[in-house]
Amino acid sequence: MSYRARPLKYVLGWLIVGTRGGITRAQIIRALKELPQNANQLANLLEMDYRTIRHHLEVLEKNRIIVSAGDRYGLTYFLSEEMEGNYALFEEIWERFGKKEKREESE
């Protein structure tokens, strides 16, 4: 594992598994992998409150998982280069977390 990938693994683990809102952040990452979008498009796609989406976008951008381009209402979000290059780490974390969530729901 490269030096740069290791810290990203910890950041992703914390953002997805270690804090409230991890499922929402994972959904945003997955959506942006498919297509760059603005906050309103994500809110509609994920059927969530716009302000909730904005909060999670800010957290993801602060942690260099996503980047943005444009201005104010046209601000479009993309996965960062580092995240794109290490997307398999996210999939690995999401797969383990998703299985854990399903087990807890069935208990």
PDB file of N, CA and C in Angstrom:
ATOM      1  N   MET A   1       0.853  -1.182   0.000  1.00  0.00           N
ATOM      2  CA  MET A   1       0.000   0.000   0.000  1.00  0.00           C
ATOM      3  C   MET A   1       0.893   1.237   0.000  1.00  0.00           C
ATOM      4  N   SER A   2       0.567   2.199  -0.823  1.00  0.00           N
ATOM      5  CA  SER A   2       1.400   3.394  -0.910  1.00  0.00           C
ATOM      6  C   SER A   2       1.205   4.284   0.316  1.00  0.00           C
ATOM      7  N   TYR A   3       2.158   5.170   0.506  1.00  0.00           N
ATOM      8  CA  TYR A   3       2.091   6.111   1.628  1.00  0.00           C
ATOM      9  C   TYR A   3       0.826   6.960   1.546  1.00  0.00           C
ATOM     10  N   ARG A   4       0.485   7.428   0.341  1.00  0.00           N
ATOM     11  CA  ARG A   4      -0.678   8.303   0.171  1.00  0.00           C
ATOM     12  C   ARG A   4      -1.994   7.554   0.366  1.00  0.00           C
ATOM     13  N   ALA A   5      -2.045   6.275   0.006  1.00  0.00           N
ATOM     14  CA  ALA A   5      -3.287   5.506   0.118  1.00  0.00           C
ATOM     15  C   ALA A   5      -3.619   5.206   1.576  1.00  0.00           C
ATOM     16  N   ARG A   6      -2.614   5.001   2.397  1.00  0.00           N
ATOM     17  CA  ARG A   6      -2.883   4.641   3.784  1.00  0.00           C
ATOM     18  C   ARG A   6      -3.673   5.708   4.535  1.00  0.00           C
ATOM     19  N   PRO A   7      -3.260   6.966   4.507  1.00  0.00           N
ATOM     20  CA  PRO A   7      -4.069   7.979   5.199  1.00  0.00           C
ATOM     21  C   PRO A   7      -5.488   8.074   4.643  1.00  0.00           C
ATOM     22  N   LEU A   8      -5.649   7.936   3.330  1.00  0.00           N
ATOM     23  CA  LEU A   8      -6.985   7.991   2.741  1.00  0.00           C
ATOM     24  C   LEU A   8      -7.854   6.873   3.295  1.00  0.00           C
ATOM     25  N   LYS A   9      -7.280   5.710   3.485  1.00  0.00           N
ATOM     26  CA  LYS A   9      -8.042   4.584   4.036  1.00  0.00           C
ATOM     27  C   LYS A   9      -8.585   4.934   5.420  1.00  0.00           C
ATOM     28  N   TYR A  10      -7.775   5.555   6.244  1.00  0.00           N
ATOM     29  CA  TYR A  10      -8.227   5.943   7.577  1.00  0.00           C
ATOM     30  C   TYR A  10      -9.283   7.040   7.524  1.00  0.00           C
ATOM     31  N   VAL A  11      -9.075   8.008   6.642  1.00  0.00           N
ATOM     32  CA  VAL A  11     -10.049   9.099   6.502  1.00  0.00           C
ATOM     33  C   VAL A  11     -11.391   8.542   6.037  1.00  0.00           C
ATOM     34  N   LEU A  12     -11.355   7.686   5.026  1.00  0.00           N
ATOM     35  CA  LEU A  12     -12.598   7.087   4.529  1.00  0.00           C
ATOM     36  C   LEU A  12     -13.274   6.237   5.599  1.00  0.00           C
ATOM     37  N   GLY A  13     -12.497   5.475   6.322  1.00  0.00           N
ATOM     38  CA  GLY A  13     -13.069   4.666   7.396  1.00  0.00           C
ATOM     39  C   GLY A  13     -13.779   5.530   8.415  1.00  0.00           C
ATOM     40  N   TRP A  14     -13.140   6.612   8.791  1.00  0.00           N
ATOM     41  CA  TRP A  14     -13.741   7.530   9.770  1.00  0.00           C
ATOM     42  C   TRP A  14     -14.993   8.192   9.197  1.00  0.00           C
ATOM     43  N   LEU A  15     -14.926   8.664   7.946  1.00  0.00           N
ATOM     44  CA  LEU A  15     -16.065   9.368   7.344  1.00  0.00           C
ATOM     45  C   LEU A  15     -17.258   8.457   7.074  1.00  0.00           C
ATOM     46  N   ILE A  16     -16.994   7.184   6.777  1.00  0.00           N
ATOM     47  CA  ILE A  16     -18.073   6.272   6.405  1.00  0.00           C
ATOM     48  C   ILE A  16     -18.547   5.438   7.593  1.00  0.00           C
ATOM     49  N   VAL A  17     -17.613   4.918   8.372  1.00  0.00           N
ATOM     50  CA  VAL A  17     -17.971   3.994   9.448  1.00  0.00           C
ATOM     51  C   VAL A  17     -17.942   4.665  10.814  1.00  0.00           C
ATOM     52  N   GLY A  18     -17.023   5.590  11.009  1.00  0.00           N
ATOM     53  CA  GLY A  18     -16.765   6.110  12.346  1.00  0.00           C
ATOM     54  C   GLY A  18     -17.614   7.269  12.797  1.00  0.00           C
ATOM     55  N   THR A  19     -18.445   7.820  11.944  1.00  0.00           N
ATOM     56  CA  THR A  19     -19.240   8.987  12.334  1.00  0.00           C
ATOM     57  C   THR A  19     -20.674   8.839  11.849  1.00  0.00           C
ATOM     58  N   ARG A  20     -21.562   9.579  12.508  1.00  0.00           N
ATOM     59  CA  ARG A  20     -22.944   9.622  12.036  1.00  0.00           C
ATOM     60  C   ARG A  20     -22.950  10.223  10.642  1.00  0.00           C
ATOM     61  N   GLY A  21     -23.839   9.803   9.819  1.00  0.00           N
ATOM     62  CA  GLY A  21     -23.928  10.341   8.469  1.00  0.00           C
ATOM     63  C   GLY A  21     -23.081   9.589   7.460  1.00  0.00           C
ATOM     64  N   GLY A  22     -22.451   8.520   7.894  1.00  0.00           N
ATOM     65  CA  GLY A  22     -21.586   7.765   7.000  1.00  0.00           C
ATOM     66  C   GLY A  22     -22.311   7.196   5.793  1.00  0.00           C
ATOM     67  N   ILE A  23     -23.522   6.735   6.006  1.00  0.00           N
ATOM     68  CA  ILE A  23     -24.295   6.169   4.894  1.00  0.00           C
ATOM     69  C   ILE A  23     -24.587   7.251   3.852  1.00  0.00           C
ATOM     70  N   THR A  24     -24.968   8.428   4.314  1.00  0.00           N
ATOM     71  CA  THR A  24     -25.239   9.533   3.394  1.00  0.00           C
ATOM     72  C   THR A  24     -23.983   9.910   2.624  1.00  0.00           C
ATOM     73  N   ARG A  25     -22.847   9.994   3.322  1.00  0.00           N
ATOM     74  CA  ARG A  25     -21.604  10.340   2.640  1.00  0.00           C
ATOM     75  C   ARG A  25     -21.231   9.263   1.618  1.00  0.00           C
ATOM     76  N   ALA A  26     -21.454   8.011   1.950  1.00  0.00           N
ATOM     77  CA  ALA A  26     -21.171   6.925   1.005  1.00  0.00           C
ATOM     78  C   ALA A  26     -22.070   7.044  -0.225  1.00  0.00           C
ATOM     79  N   GLN A  27     -23.329   7.366  -0.019  1.00  0.00           N
ATOM     80  CA  GLN A  27     -24.253   7.526  -1.149  1.00  0.00           C
ATOM     81  C   GLN A  27     -23.812   8.670  -2.058  1.00  0.00           C
ATOM     82  N   ILE A  28     -23.329   9.749  -1.459  1.00  0.00           N
ATOM     83  CA  ILE A  28     -22.850  10.891  -2.239  1.00  0.00           C
ATOM     84  C   ILE A  28     -21.620  10.484  -3.053  1.00  0.00           C
ATOM     85  N   ILE A  29     -20.676   9.792  -2.421  1.00  0.00           N
ATOM     86  CA  ILE A  29     -19.467   9.344  -3.126  1.00  0.00           C
ATOM     87  C   ILE A  29     -19.844   8.460  -4.306  1.00  0.00           C
ATOM     88  N   ARG A  30     -20.741   7.525  -4.075  1.00  0.00           N
ATOM     89  CA  ARG A  30     -21.161   6.613  -5.150  1.00  0.00           C
ATOM     90  C   ARG A  30     -21.837   7.378  -6.290  1.00  0.00           C
ATOM     91  N   ALA A  31     -22.680   8.340  -5.945  1.00  0.00           N
ATOM     92  CA  ALA A  31     -23.367   9.137  -6.971  1.00  0.00           C
ATOM     93  C   ALA A  31     -22.370   9.958  -7.784  1.00  0.00           C
ATOM     94  N   LEU A  32     -21.387  10.549  -7.114  1.00  0.00           N
ATOM     95  CA  LEU A  32     -20.411  11.374  -7.821  1.00  0.00           C
ATOM     96  C   LEU A  32     -19.441  10.538  -8.655  1.00  0.00           C
ATOM     97  N   LYS A  33     -19.262   9.295  -8.293  1.00  0.00           N
ATOM     98  CA  LYS A  33     -18.439   8.401  -9.118  1.00  0.00           C
ATOM     99  C   LYS A  33     -19.107   8.214 -10.477  1.00  0.00           C
ATOM    100  N   GLU A  34     -20.424   8.140 -10.475  1.00  0.00           N
ATOM    101  CA  GLU A  34     -21.179   7.948 -11.713  1.00  0.00           C
ATOM    102  C   GLU A  34     -21.237   9.227 -12.546  1.00  0.00           C
ATOM    103  N   LEU A  35     -21.463  10.372 -11.869  1.00  0.00           N
ATOM    104  CA  LEU A  35     -21.689  11.621 -12.596  1.00  0.00           C
ATOM    105  C   LEU A  35     -21.470  12.824 -11.680  1.00  0.00           C
ATOM    106  N   PRO A  36     -20.604  13.763 -12.045  1.00  0.00           N
ATOM    107  CA  PRO A  36     -20.466  14.990 -11.254  1.00  0.00           C
ATOM    108  C   PRO A  36     -21.817  15.709 -11.193  1.00  0.00           C
ATOM    109  N   GLN A  37     -22.144  16.268 -10.026  1.00  0.00           N
ATOM    110  CA  GLN A  37     -23.445  16.902  -9.837  1.00  0.00           C
ATOM    111  C   GLN A  37     -23.328  18.062  -8.871  1.00  0.00           C
ATOM    112  N   ASN A  38     -24.357  18.915  -8.851  1.00  0.00           N
ATOM    113  CA  ASN A  38     -24.412  19.974  -7.856  1.00  0.00           C
ATOM    114  C   ASN A  38     -25.251  19.494  -6.660  1.00  0.00           C
ATOM    115  N   ALA A  39     -25.296  20.309  -5.622  1.00  0.00           N
ATOM    116  CA  ALA A  39     -25.978  19.911  -4.386  1.00  0.00           C
ATOM    117  C   ALA A  39     -27.464  19.655  -4.614  1.00  0.00           C
ATOM    118  N   ASN A  40     -28.109  20.467  -5.424  1.00  0.00           N
ATOM    119  CA  ASN A  40     -29.536  20.288  -5.675  1.00  0.00           C
ATOM    120  C   ASN A  40     -29.806  18.978  -6.410  1.00  0.00           C
ATOM    121  N   GLN A  41     -28.984  18.666  -7.394  1.00  0.00           N
ATOM    122  CA  GLN A  41     -29.139  17.403  -8.124  1.00  0.00           C
ATOM    123  C   GLN A  41     -28.958  16.212  -7.190  1.00  0.00           C
ATOM    124  N   LEU A  42     -27.959  16.291  -6.303  1.00  0.00           N
ATOM    125  CA  LEU A  42     -27.740  15.205  -5.343  1.00  0.00           C
ATOM    126  C   LEU A  42     -28.909  15.074  -4.378  1.00  0.00           C
ATOM    127  N   ALA A  43     -29.433  16.203  -3.900  1.00  0.00           N
ATOM    128  CA  ALA A  43     -30.571  16.174  -2.975  1.00  0.00           C
ATOM    129  C   ALA A  43     -31.771  15.492  -3.638  1.00  0.00           C
ATOM    130  N   ASN A  44     -32.017  15.814  -4.898  1.00  0.00           N
ATOM    131  CA  ASN A  44     -33.126  15.192  -5.622  1.00  0.00           C
ATOM    132  C   ASN A  44     -32.873  13.708  -5.852  1.00  0.00           C
ATOM    133  N   LEU A  45     -31.671  13.369  -6.289  1.00  0.00           N
ATOM    134  CA  LEU A  45     -31.324  11.982  -6.563  1.00  0.00           C
ATOM    135  C   LEU A  45     -31.446  11.109  -5.316  1.00  0.00           C
ATOM    136  N   LEU A  46     -30.918  11.604  -4.197  1.00  0.00           N
ATOM    137  CA  LEU A  46     -30.899  10.828  -2.960  1.00  0.00           C
ATOM    138  C   LEU A  46     -32.148  11.037  -2.103  1.00  0.00           C
ATOM    139  N   GLU A  47     -33.042  11.909  -2.585  1.00  0.00           N
ATOM    140  CA  GLU A  47     -34.289  12.223  -1.878  1.00  0.00           C
ATOM    141  C   GLU A  47     -34.024  12.641  -0.444  1.00  0.00           C
ATOM    142  N   MET A  48     -33.130  13.641  -0.309  1.00  0.00           N
ATOM    143  CA  MET A  48     -32.750  14.171   1.001  1.00  0.00           C
ATOM    144  C   MET A  48     -32.858  15.686   0.986  1.00  0.00           C
ATOM    145  N   ASP A  49     -32.870  16.253   2.166  1.00  0.00           N
ATOM    146  CA  ASP A  49     -32.922  17.695   2.331  1.00  0.00           C
ATOM    147  C   ASP A  49     -31.658  18.336   1.753  1.00  0.00           C
ATOM    148  N   TYR A  50     -31.833  19.439   1.045  1.00  0.00           N
ATOM    149  CA  TYR A  50     -30.721  20.154   0.424  1.00  0.00           C
ATOM    150  C   TYR A  50     -29.660  20.543   1.451  1.00  0.00           C
ATOM    151  N   ARG A  51     -30.073  21.051   2.601  1.00  0.00           N
ATOM    152  CA  ARG A  51     -29.102  21.472   3.624  1.00  0.00           C
ATOM    153  C   ARG A  51     -28.319  20.293   4.180  1.00  0.00           C
ATOM    154  N   THR A  52     -28.959  19.151   4.290  1.00  0.00           N
ATOM    155  CA  THR A  52     -28.261  17.941   4.739  1.00  0.00           C
ATOM    156  C   THR A  52     -27.180  17.569   3.736  1.00  0.00           C
ATOM    157  N   ILE A  53     -27.526  17.597   2.464  1.00  0.00           N
ATOM    158  CA  ILE A  53     -26.560  17.287   1.409  1.00  0.00           C
ATOM    159  C   ILE A  53     -25.411  18.286   1.447  1.00  0.00           C
ATOM    160  N   ARG A  54     -25.714  19.558   1.570  1.00  0.00           N
ATOM    161  CA  ARG A  54     -24.675  20.601   1.627  1.00  0.00           C
ATOM    162  C   ARG A  54     -23.710  20.333   2.783  1.00  0.00           C
ATOM    163  N   HIS A  55     -24.245  19.968   3.939  1.00  0.00           N
ATOM    164  CA  HIS A  55     -23.390  19.671   5.098  1.00  0.00           C
ATOM    165  C   HIS A  55     -22.415  18.543   4.767  1.00  0.00           C
ATOM    166  N   HIS A  56     -22.922  17.457   4.212  1.00  0.00           N
ATOM    167  CA  HIS A  56     -22.070  16.315   3.906  1.00  0.00           C
ATOM    168  C   HIS A  56     -21.070  16.636   2.794  1.00  0.00           C
ATOM    169  N   LEU A  57     -21.473  17.443   1.829  1.00  0.00           N
ATOM    170  CA  LEU A  57     -20.542  17.873   0.785  1.00  0.00           C
ATOM    171  C   LEU A  57     -19.388  18.671   1.391  1.00  0.00           C
ATOM    172  N   GLU A  58     -19.703  19.538   2.334  1.00  0.00           N
ATOM    173  CA  GLU A  58     -18.658  20.327   3.002  1.00  0.00           C
ATOM    174  C   GLU A  58     -17.689  19.427   3.756  1.00  0.00           C
ATOM    175  N   VAL A  59     -18.215  18.428   4.450  1.00  0.00           N
ATOM    176  CA  VAL A  59     -17.355  17.485   5.183  1.00  0.00           C
ATOM    177  C   VAL A  59     -16.456  16.725   4.208  1.00  0.00           C
ATOM    178  N   LEU A  60     -17.023  16.243   3.121  1.00  0.00           N
ATOM    179  CA  LEU A  60     -16.246  15.486   2.132  1.00  0.00           C
ATOM    180  C   LEU A  60     -15.205  16.362   1.451  1.00  0.00           C
ATOM    181  N   GLU A  61     -15.565  17.602   1.165  1.00  0.00           N
ATOM    182  CA  GLU A  61     -14.606  18.501   0.508  1.00  0.00           C
ATOM    183  C   GLU A  61     -13.479  18.887   1.467  1.00  0.00           C
ATOM    184  N   LYS A  62     -13.815  19.141   2.704  1.00  0.00           N
ATOM    185  CA  LYS A  62     -12.803  19.488   3.712  1.00  0.00           C
ATOM    186  C   LYS A  62     -11.783  18.361   3.871  1.00  0.00           C
ATOM    187  N   ASN A  63     -12.226  17.131   3.695  1.00  0.00           N
ATOM    188  CA  ASN A  63     -11.352  15.965   3.851  1.00  0.00           C
ATOM    189  C   ASN A  63     -10.766  15.483   2.516  1.00  0.00           C
ATOM    190  N   ARG A  64     -10.870  16.308   1.473  1.00  0.00           N
ATOM    191  CA  ARG A  64     -10.257  16.064   0.167  1.00  0.00           C
ATOM    192  C   ARG A  64     -10.769  14.802  -0.534  1.00  0.00           C
ATOM    193  N   ILE A  65     -11.987  14.404  -0.210  1.00  0.00           N
ATOM    194  CA  ILE A  65     -12.604  13.265  -0.891  1.00  0.00           C
ATOM    195  C   ILE A  65     -13.246  13.740  -2.194  1.00  0.00           C
ATOM    196  N   ILE A  66     -13.774  14.954  -2.166  1.00  0.00           N
ATOM    197  CA  ILE A  66     -14.370  15.556  -3.354  1.00  0.00           C
ATOM    198  C   ILE A  66     -13.774  16.936  -3.563  1.00  0.00           C
ATOM    199  N   VAL A  67     -13.950  17.457  -4.776  1.00  0.00           N
ATOM    200  CA  VAL A  67     -13.552  18.822  -5.126  1.00  0.00           C
ATOM    201  C   VAL A  67     -14.732  19.456  -5.844  1.00  0.00           C
ATOM    202  N   SER A  68     -14.712  20.782  -5.932  1.00  0.00           N
ATOM    203  CA  SER A  68     -15.809  21.474  -6.606  1.00  0.00           C
ATOM    204  C   SER A  68     -15.266  22.436  -7.650  1.00  0.00           C
ATOM    205  N   ALA A  69     -16.119  22.756  -8.600  1.00  0.00           N
ATOM    206  CA  ALA A  69     -15.794  23.719  -9.642  1.00  0.00           C
ATOM    207  C   ALA A  69     -17.049  24.505  -9.964  1.00  0.00           C
ATOM    208  N   GLY A  70     -16.881  25.761 -10.312  1.00  0.00           N
ATOM    209  CA  GLY A  70     -18.027  26.603 -10.633  1.00  0.00           C
ATOM    210  C   GLY A  70     -18.236  27.638  -9.555  1.00  0.00           C
ATOM    211  N   ASP A  71     -19.399  28.257  -9.593  1.00  0.00           N
ATOM    212  CA  ASP A  71     -19.698  29.293  -8.604  1.00  0.00           C
ATOM    213  C   ASP A  71     -21.074  29.093  -8.001  1.00  0.00           C
ATOM    214  N   ARG A  72     -21.212  29.521  -6.792  1.00  0.00           N
ATOM    215  CA  ARG A  72     -22.428  29.450  -5.975  1.00  0.00           C
ATOM    216  C   ARG A  72     -23.391  28.320  -6.340  1.00  0.00           C
ATOM    217  N   TYR A  73     -24.495  28.656  -6.987  1.00  0.00           N
ATOM    218  CA  TYR A  73     -25.539  27.663  -7.244  1.00  0.00           C
ATOM    219  C   TYR A  73     -25.157  26.666  -8.332  1.00  0.00           C
ATOM    220  N   GLY A  74     -24.209  27.037  -9.164  1.00  0.00           N
ATOM    221  CA  GLY A  74     -23.756  26.136 -10.210  1.00  0.00           C
ATOM    222  C   GLY A  74     -22.575  25.284  -9.779  1.00  0.00           C
ATOM    223  N   LEU A  75     -22.205  25.360  -8.508  1.00  0.00           N
ATOM    224  CA  LEU A  75     -21.061  24.614  -7.991  1.00  0.00           C
ATOM    225  C   LEU A  75     -21.277  23.121  -8.214  1.00  0.00           C
ATOM    226  N   THR A  76     -20.378  22.519  -8.952  1.00  0.00           N
ATOM    227  CA  THR A  76     -20.479  21.099  -9.284  1.00  0.00           C
ATOM    228  C   THR A  76     -19.399  20.337  -8.541  1.00  0.00           C
ATOM    229  N   TYR A  77     -19.760  19.174  -8.028  1.00  0.00           N
ATOM    230  CA  TYR A  77     -18.844  18.362  -7.228  1.00  0.00           C
ATOM    231  C   TYR A  77     -18.375  17.149  -8.005  1.00  0.00           C
ATOM    232  N   PHE A  78     -17.109  16.807  -7.793  1.00  0.00           N
ATOM    233  CA  PHE A  78     -16.446  15.670  -8.438  1.00  0.00           C
ATOM    234  C   PHE A  78     -15.658  14.927  -7.371  1.00  0.00           C
ATOM    235  N   LEU A  79     -15.350  13.669  -7.618  1.00  0.00           N
ATOM    236  CA  LEU A  79     -14.410  12.972  -6.754  1.00  0.00           C
ATOM    237  C   LEU A  79     -13.033  13.574  -6.987  1.00  0.00           C
ATOM    238  N   SER A  80     -12.247  13.694  -5.923  1.00  0.00           N
ATOM    239  CA  SER A  80     -10.884  14.204  -6.066  1.00  0.00           C
ATOM    240  C   SER A  80     -10.049  13.194  -6.845  1.00  0.00           C
ATOM    241  N   GLU A  81      -8.930  13.643  -7.383  1.00  0.00           N
ATOM    242  CA  GLU A  81      -8.043  12.732  -8.120  1.00  0.00           C
ATOM    243  C   GLU A  81      -7.603  11.583  -7.230  1.00  0.00           C
ATOM    244  N   GLU A  82      -7.269  11.897  -5.981  1.00  0.00           N
ATOM    245  CA  GLU A  82      -6.827  10.853  -5.058  1.00  0.00           C
ATOM    246  C   GLU A  82      -7.940   9.845  -4.800  1.00  0.00           C
ATOM    247  N   MET A  83      -9.149  10.328  -4.645  1.00  0.00           N
ATOM    248  CA  MET A  83     -10.282   9.425  -4.417  1.00  0.00           C
ATOM    249  C   MET A  83     -10.545   8.575  -5.653  1.00  0.00           C
ATOM    250  N   GLU A  84     -10.511   9.194  -6.825  1.00  0.00           N
ATOM    251  CA  GLU A  84     -10.698   8.430  -8.077  1.00  0.00           C
ATOM    252  C   GLU A  84      -9.666   7.319  -8.175  1.00  0.00           C
ATOM    253  N   GLY A  85      -8.412   7.649  -7.870  1.00  0.00           N
ATOM    254  CA  GLY A  85      -7.335   6.693  -7.987  1.00  0.00           C
ATOM    255  C   GLY A  85      -7.366   5.587  -6.948  1.00  0.00           C
ATOM    256  N   ASN A  86      -8.098   5.820  -5.871  1.00  0.00           N
ATOM    257  CA  ASN A  86      -8.162   4.849  -4.777  1.00  0.00           C
ATOM    258  C   ASN A  86      -9.596   4.427  -4.480  1.00  0.00           C
ATOM    259  N   TYR A  87     -10.459   4.470  -5.494  1.00  0.00           N
ATOM    260  CA  TYR A  87     -11.875   4.157  -5.293  1.00  0.00           C
ATOM    261  C   TYR A  87     -12.082   2.750  -4.738  1.00  0.00           C
ATOM    262  N   ALA A  88     -11.181   1.848  -5.038  1.00  0.00           N
ATOM    263  CA  ALA A  88     -11.289   0.473  -4.530  1.00  0.00           C
ATOM    264  C   ALA A  88     -11.260   0.452  -3.000  1.00  0.00           C
ATOM    265  N   LEU A  89     -10.546   1.378  -2.378  1.00  0.00           N
ATOM    266  CA  LEU A  89     -10.536   1.473  -0.907  1.00  0.00           C
ATOM    267  C   LEU A  89     -11.943   1.770  -0.392  1.00  0.00           C
ATOM    268  N   PHE A  90     -12.600   2.719  -1.039  1.00  0.00           N
ATOM    269  CA  PHE A  90     -13.966   3.058  -0.650  1.00  0.00           C
ATOM    270  C   PHE A  90     -14.874   1.841  -0.808  1.00  0.00           C
ATOM    271  N   GLU A  91     -14.774   1.154  -1.942  1.00  0.00           N
ATOM    272  CA  GLU A  91     -15.622  -0.018  -2.167  1.00  0.00           C
ATOM    273  C   GLU A  91     -15.399  -1.075  -1.093  1.00  0.00           C
ATOM    274  N   GLU A  92     -14.150  -1.272  -0.707  1.00  0.00           N
ATOM    275  CA  GLU A  92     -13.819  -2.252   0.335  1.00  0.00           C
ATOM    276  C   GLU A  92     -14.454  -1.857   1.670  1.00  0.00           C
ATOM    277  N   ILE A  93     -14.325  -0.595   2.033  1.00  0.00           N
ATOM    278  CA  ILE A  93     -14.904  -0.109   3.295  1.00  0.00           C
ATOM    279  C   ILE A  93     -16.423  -0.185   3.238  1.00  0.00           C
ATOM    280  N   TRP A  94     -16.997   0.243   2.126  1.00  0.00           N
ATOM    281  CA  TRP A  94     -18.458   0.241   1.986  1.00  0.00           C
ATOM    282  C   TRP A  94     -19.008  -1.182   2.030  1.00  0.00           C
ATOM    283  N   GLU A  95     -18.320  -2.111   1.395  1.00  0.00           N
ATOM    284  CA  GLU A  95     -18.786  -3.503   1.404  1.00  0.00           C
ATOM    285  C   GLU A  95     -18.823  -4.054   2.829  1.00  0.00           C
ATOM    286  N   ARG A  96     -17.772  -3.832   3.591  1.00  0.00           N
ATOM    287  CA  ARG A  96     -17.742  -4.310   4.985  1.00  0.00           C
ATOM    288  C   ARG A  96     -18.798  -3.605   5.832  1.00  0.00           C
ATOM    289  N   PHE A  97     -18.929  -2.296   5.672  1.00  0.00           N
ATOM    290  CA  PHE A  97     -19.886  -1.518   6.446  1.00  0.00           C
ATOM    291  C   PHE A  97     -21.313  -1.893   6.073  1.00  0.00           C
ATOM    292  N   GLY A  98     -21.567  -2.060   4.774  1.00  0.00           N
ATOM    293  CA  GLY A  98     -22.905  -2.438   4.311  1.00  0.00           C
ATOM    294  C   GLY A  98     -23.344  -3.770   4.867  1.00  0.00           C
ATOM    295  N   LYS A  99     -22.434  -4.729   4.921  1.00  0.00           N
ATOM    296  CA  LYS A  99     -22.759  -6.037   5.485  1.00  0.00           C
ATOM    297  C   LYS A  99     -23.051  -5.910   6.970  1.00  0.00           C
ATOM    298  N   LYS A 100     -22.297  -5.081   7.672  1.00  0.00           N
ATOM    299  CA  LYS A 100     -22.524  -4.848   9.103  1.00  0.00           C
ATOM    300  C   LYS A 100     -23.907  -4.230   9.318  1.00  0.00           C
ATOM    301  N   GLU A 101     -24.254  -3.238   8.502  1.00  0.00           N
ATOM    302  CA  GLU A 101     -25.552  -2.575   8.613  1.00  0.00           C
ATOM    303  C   GLU A 101     -26.683  -3.572   8.405  1.00  0.00           C
ATOM    304  N   LYS A 102     -26.567  -4.443   7.421  1.00  0.00           N
ATOM    305  CA  LYS A 102     -27.618  -5.429   7.139  1.00  0.00           C
ATOM    306  C   LYS A 102     -27.795  -6.400   8.300  1.00  0.00           C
ATOM    307  N   ARG A 103     -26.668  -6.809   8.910  1.00  0.00           N
ATOM    308  CA  ARG A 103     -26.754  -7.715  10.072  1.00  0.00           C
ATOM    309  C   ARG A 103     -27.484  -7.041  11.225  1.00  0.00           C
ATOM    310  N   GLU A 104     -27.155  -5.774  11.482  1.00  0.00           N
ATOM    311  CA  GLU A 104     -27.785  -5.062  12.594  1.00  0.00           C
ATOM    312  C   GLU A 104     -29.275  -4.849  12.350  1.00  0.00           C
ATOM    313  N   GLU A 105     -29.667  -4.597  11.105  1.00  0.00           N
ATOM    314  CA  GLU A 105     -31.079  -4.409  10.785  1.00  0.00           C
ATOM    315  C   GLU A 105     -31.873  -5.692  10.995  1.00  0.00           C
ATOM    316  N   SER A 106     -31.259  -6.843  10.744  1.00  0.00           N
ATOM    317  CA  SER A 106     -31.992  -8.106  10.851  1.00  0.00           C
ATOM    318  C   SER A 106     -32.061  -8.618  12.289  1.00  0.00           C
ATOM    319  N   GLU A 107     -31.289  -8.032  13.186  1.00  0.00           N
ATOM    320  CA  GLU A 107     -31.303  -8.501  14.590  1.00  0.00           C
ATOM    321  C   GLU A 107     -32.509  -7.983  15.343  1.00  0.00           C
TER     322      GLU A 107
END
